Amino acid sequence: MAEGGRADRSLDRLLRLLPPHAGAGDIVDMRAATDRLGVALPDDYRRFLATYGTGTVDESLIVLSPDPEAPSVMPVSWLGAEQLAEPAMRRRNSPEQGRGHSVEDVLVWGLTASADTMGWLTESKDPQEWPVAVWARQGGGWSLYDCGMVEFLVRVLTAEFDSCPVSDLSLWGAESPRFLNVREEERLMNEGVDPWTGLPDPYAGEFD
């Protein structure tokens, strides 16, 4: 989970693994987000937004914003049981291997290019205790990971889980991952530059 010093250490590690570019970070009205979602959000996620903001890691994993007006695929939102076929979850990397959690308690904070879903299991009243819940589209349904969102990203980038939690393996043990805030990605595209290669975009302007 994301409690205290553990969360601080995870963010320090992420900053070394994935340095934010100039101008990254978002200002988010967290009171409005809490009112909309009905729950407060974990501190490590709030700090991630302040440092990085909404954006994408290596064109593979997008971190969503709690602001419904933010330019992302979708805002942070609740996932209903009817949206996925398998409601049961299994807990990874933990002595507890129980099942029976409901996806109705999952608040989605991220997606991958392989259509995986990442969220928090929000059964605890304390958001710092929420484990990460992952729906791996090609990996057999739901799994729970006893860590916060930032620690989860660190452990994917450093390949510290027993196996990759998501279907997209491009970030698993990535040597030089890169993060782009959505504003920076849009700026580069508007300049006719492919945000991920730095090369001129041959399709620039064709879809304006």
Coordinates of C-alpha atoms in Angstrom, one line a residue:
M1 CA 0.0 0.0 0.0
A2 CA 1.0 3.7 -0.1
E3 CA 1.5 4.4 3.6
G4 CA 4.1 6.9 4.9
G5 CA 7.8 6.3 4.2
R6 CA 7.1 3.4 1.8
A7 CA 5.2 5.8 -0.5
D8 CA 8.0 8.4 -0.2
R9 CA 10.7 5.8 -1.1
S10 CA 8.6 4.6 -4.1
L11 CA 8.2 8.2 -5.5
D12 CA 12.0 8.8 -5.0
R13 CA 12.7 5.6 -7.0
L14 CA 10.2 6.6 -9.7
L15 CA 11.8 10.0 -10.1
R16 CA 15.2 8.3 -10.7
L17 CA 13.7 5.7 -13.1
L18 CA 11.3 8.1 -14.9
P19 CA 12.4 11.7 -14.7
P20 CA 9.6 14.1 -15.4
H21 CA 10.1 16.5 -18.2
A22 CA 10.0 20.3 -17.9
G23 CA 6.4 21.5 -17.4
A24 CA 5.1 18.2 -16.3
G25 CA 2.6 18.0 -13.4
D26 CA -1.0 19.0 -13.2
I27 CA -3.0 21.2 -10.8
V28 CA -6.1 19.2 -9.8
D29 CA -9.0 20.4 -7.7
M30 CA -8.9 17.4 -5.3
R31 CA -11.9 18.6 -3.4
A32 CA -14.0 18.5 -6.5
A33 CA -12.6 15.1 -7.4
T34 CA -13.5 13.8 -3.9
D35 CA -17.0 15.1 -4.3
R36 CA -17.4 13.5 -7.7
L37 CA -16.0 10.1 -6.8
G38 CA -17.3 10.0 -3.2
V39 CA -13.8 9.0 -1.8
A40 CA -10.5 10.7 -1.2
L41 CA -7.6 9.6 -3.4
P42 CA -4.3 8.0 -2.2
D43 CA -1.5 10.5 -1.3
D44 CA 1.0 8.8 -3.6
Y45 CA -1.3 9.3 -6.6
R46 CA -1.9 12.9 -5.7
R47 CA 1.9 13.4 -5.6
F48 CA 2.3 11.7 -8.9
L49 CA -0.2 14.1 -10.5
A50 CA 1.5 17.1 -9.0
T51 CA 4.9 15.8 -10.3
Y52 CA 4.0 14.2 -13.6
G53 CA 0.3 14.8 -14.3
T54 CA -1.9 12.9 -16.6
G55 CA 0.1 11.2 -19.4
T56 CA 1.7 8.2 -20.9
V57 CA 4.7 6.0 -20.1
D58 CA 6.5 4.9 -23.3
E59 CA 3.3 5.0 -25.4
S60 CA 2.2 1.9 -23.4
L61 CA 0.5 2.9 -20.1
I62 CA -1.7 6.0 -19.5
V63 CA -2.3 7.4 -16.0
L64 CA -5.7 9.0 -15.8
S65 CA -6.8 12.2 -14.1
P66 CA -9.6 12.6 -11.6
D67 CA -10.6 15.7 -13.5
P68 CA -13.4 14.7 -15.9
E69 CA -12.4 17.7 -18.2
A70 CA -8.8 16.6 -18.4
P71 CA -7.6 15.5 -21.9
S72 CA -7.3 11.8 -21.3
V73 CA -8.9 8.7 -22.6
M74 CA -11.3 8.7 -19.7
P75 CA -11.2 10.2 -16.2
V76 CA -10.6 8.2 -13.0
S77 CA -13.9 6.4 -12.6
W78 CA -15.7 3.4 -10.9
L79 CA -15.8 0.1 -12.7
G80 CA -19.1 -1.8 -12.5
A81 CA -19.3 -5.5 -12.2
E82 CA -21.3 -5.7 -15.4
Q83 CA -18.3 -4.3 -17.4
L84 CA -16.1 -7.4 -17.1
A85 CA -17.0 -11.1 -17.2
E86 CA -14.9 -12.4 -14.2
P87 CA -15.6 -10.6 -10.9
A88 CA -13.2 -12.8 -8.8
M89 CA -9.8 -11.5 -7.9
R90 CA -6.6 -13.3 -6.8
R91 CA -4.0 -11.7 -4.6
R92 CA -0.5 -11.8 -5.9
N93 CA 2.8 -11.5 -4.0
S94 CA 1.0 -11.9 -0.7
P95 CA 0.5 -14.7 1.8
E96 CA -3.3 -14.1 1.4
Q97 CA -4.5 -15.9 -1.7
G98 CA -8.2 -15.4 -1.2
R99 CA -10.9 -14.6 -3.8
G100 CA -14.2 -13.0 -3.6
H101 CA -13.5 -9.3 -4.0
S102 CA -15.9 -7.4 -6.2
V103 CA -15.0 -5.2 -9.2
E104 CA -17.8 -2.9 -8.0
D105 CA -15.2 -1.6 -5.5
V106 CA -12.5 -0.9 -8.2
L107 CA -11.6 2.7 -9.0
V108 CA -9.7 2.9 -12.3
W109 CA -6.6 5.0 -12.5
G110 CA -4.8 3.6 -15.6
L111 CA -5.0 1.7 -18.9
T112 CA -2.5 0.0 -21.2
A113 CA -2.2 -0.2 -24.9
S114 CA -3.1 -3.8 -24.6
A115 CA -6.5 -2.9 -23.1
D116 CA -5.5 -3.8 -19.5
T117 CA -7.2 -2.0 -16.6
M118 CA -5.5 -0.8 -13.5
G119 CA -7.3 0.5 -10.4
W120 CA -7.5 0.5 -6.7
L121 CA -9.6 -2.0 -4.6
T122 CA -11.3 0.5 -2.4
E123 CA -12.8 -1.8 0.3
S124 CA -10.8 -0.1 3.1
K125 CA -12.0 3.3 4.4
D126 CA -8.4 4.5 4.3
P127 CA -7.2 5.2 0.7
Q128 CA -3.6 4.7 1.8
E129 CA -4.4 1.0 2.3
W130 CA -5.9 0.4 -1.1
P131 CA -4.1 -2.3 -3.1
V132 CA -3.7 -2.1 -6.9
A133 CA -6.2 -4.2 -8.8
V134 CA -5.2 -5.2 -12.4
W135 CA -7.3 -6.7 -15.2
A136 CA -4.8 -8.3 -17.6
R137 CA -6.7 -8.9 -20.8
Q138 CA -4.3 -11.6 -21.9
G139 CA -3.3 -12.8 -18.5
G140 CA -6.4 -14.5 -16.9
G141 CA -8.5 -11.8 -15.3
W142 CA -8.1 -9.9 -12.1
S143 CA -5.1 -9.8 -9.7
L144 CA -4.4 -7.8 -6.6
Y145 CA -1.1 -6.3 -5.6
D146 CA -0.4 -5.1 -2.1
C147 CA 1.2 -1.8 -3.0
G148 CA 0.2 1.7 -4.0
M149 CA 0.0 3.0 -7.5
V150 CA 3.5 4.6 -7.6
E151 CA 5.1 1.5 -6.1
F152 CA 3.3 -0.6 -8.7
L153 CA 4.8 1.5 -11.5
V154 CA 8.2 1.2 -10.0
R155 CA 7.9 -2.6 -9.7
V156 CA 6.8 -2.9 -13.3
L157 CA 9.6 -0.8 -14.6
T158 CA 12.2 -2.7 -12.5
A159 CA 10.6 -6.2 -13.1
E160 CA 10.2 -6.8 -9.4
F161 CA 7.0 -8.8 -9.4
D162 CA 7.1 -12.5 -9.9
S163 CA 5.8 -11.9 -13.4
C164 CA 4.6 -9.0 -15.4
P165 CA 1.2 -7.8 -14.1
V166 CA 0.0 -6.5 -17.5
S167 CA -0.3 -7.9 -21.0
D168 CA 1.9 -5.3 -22.5
L169 CA 5.5 -6.4 -21.8
S170 CA 7.2 -3.3 -23.2
L171 CA 7.5 -1.6 -19.8
W172 CA 8.6 -4.8 -17.9
G173 CA 12.2 -4.0 -16.8
A174 CA 12.4 -1.1 -19.1
E175 CA 15.9 0.4 -19.2
S176 CA 15.1 4.0 -20.2
P177 CA 11.4 4.6 -19.8
R178 CA 10.0 8.0 -20.8
F179 CA 6.9 9.8 -19.5
L180 CA 5.0 12.5 -21.5
N181 CA 2.3 14.6 -20.0
V182 CA -0.7 14.9 -22.4
R183 CA 0.0 18.6 -22.8
E184 CA 3.6 18.0 -24.0
E185 CA 2.5 15.2 -26.3
E186 CA -0.1 17.5 -27.9
R187 CA 2.4 20.3 -28.2
L188 CA 4.9 18.1 -30.1
M189 CA 2.2 16.7 -32.3
N190 CA 1.0 20.3 -33.2
E191 CA 4.6 21.1 -34.1
G192 CA 4.6 18.2 -36.6
V193 CA 6.9 16.0 -34.4
D194 CA 6.2 12.4 -33.4
P195 CA 6.2 12.7 -29.6
W196 CA 7.8 9.3 -29.1
T197 CA 10.5 9.3 -31.7
G198 CA 11.3 13.0 -32.0
L199 CA 11.2 12.6 -35.8
P200 CA 9.0 14.7 -38.1
D201 CA 5.5 13.2 -38.2
P202 CA 4.7 12.3 -41.9
Y203 CA 1.0 12.5 -41.1
A204 CA 1.1 15.9 -39.4
G205 CA -1.9 18.1 -40.4
E206 CA -3.7 15.4 -42.4
F207 CA -6.4 15.0 -39.9
D208 CA -7.0 18.6 -38.8

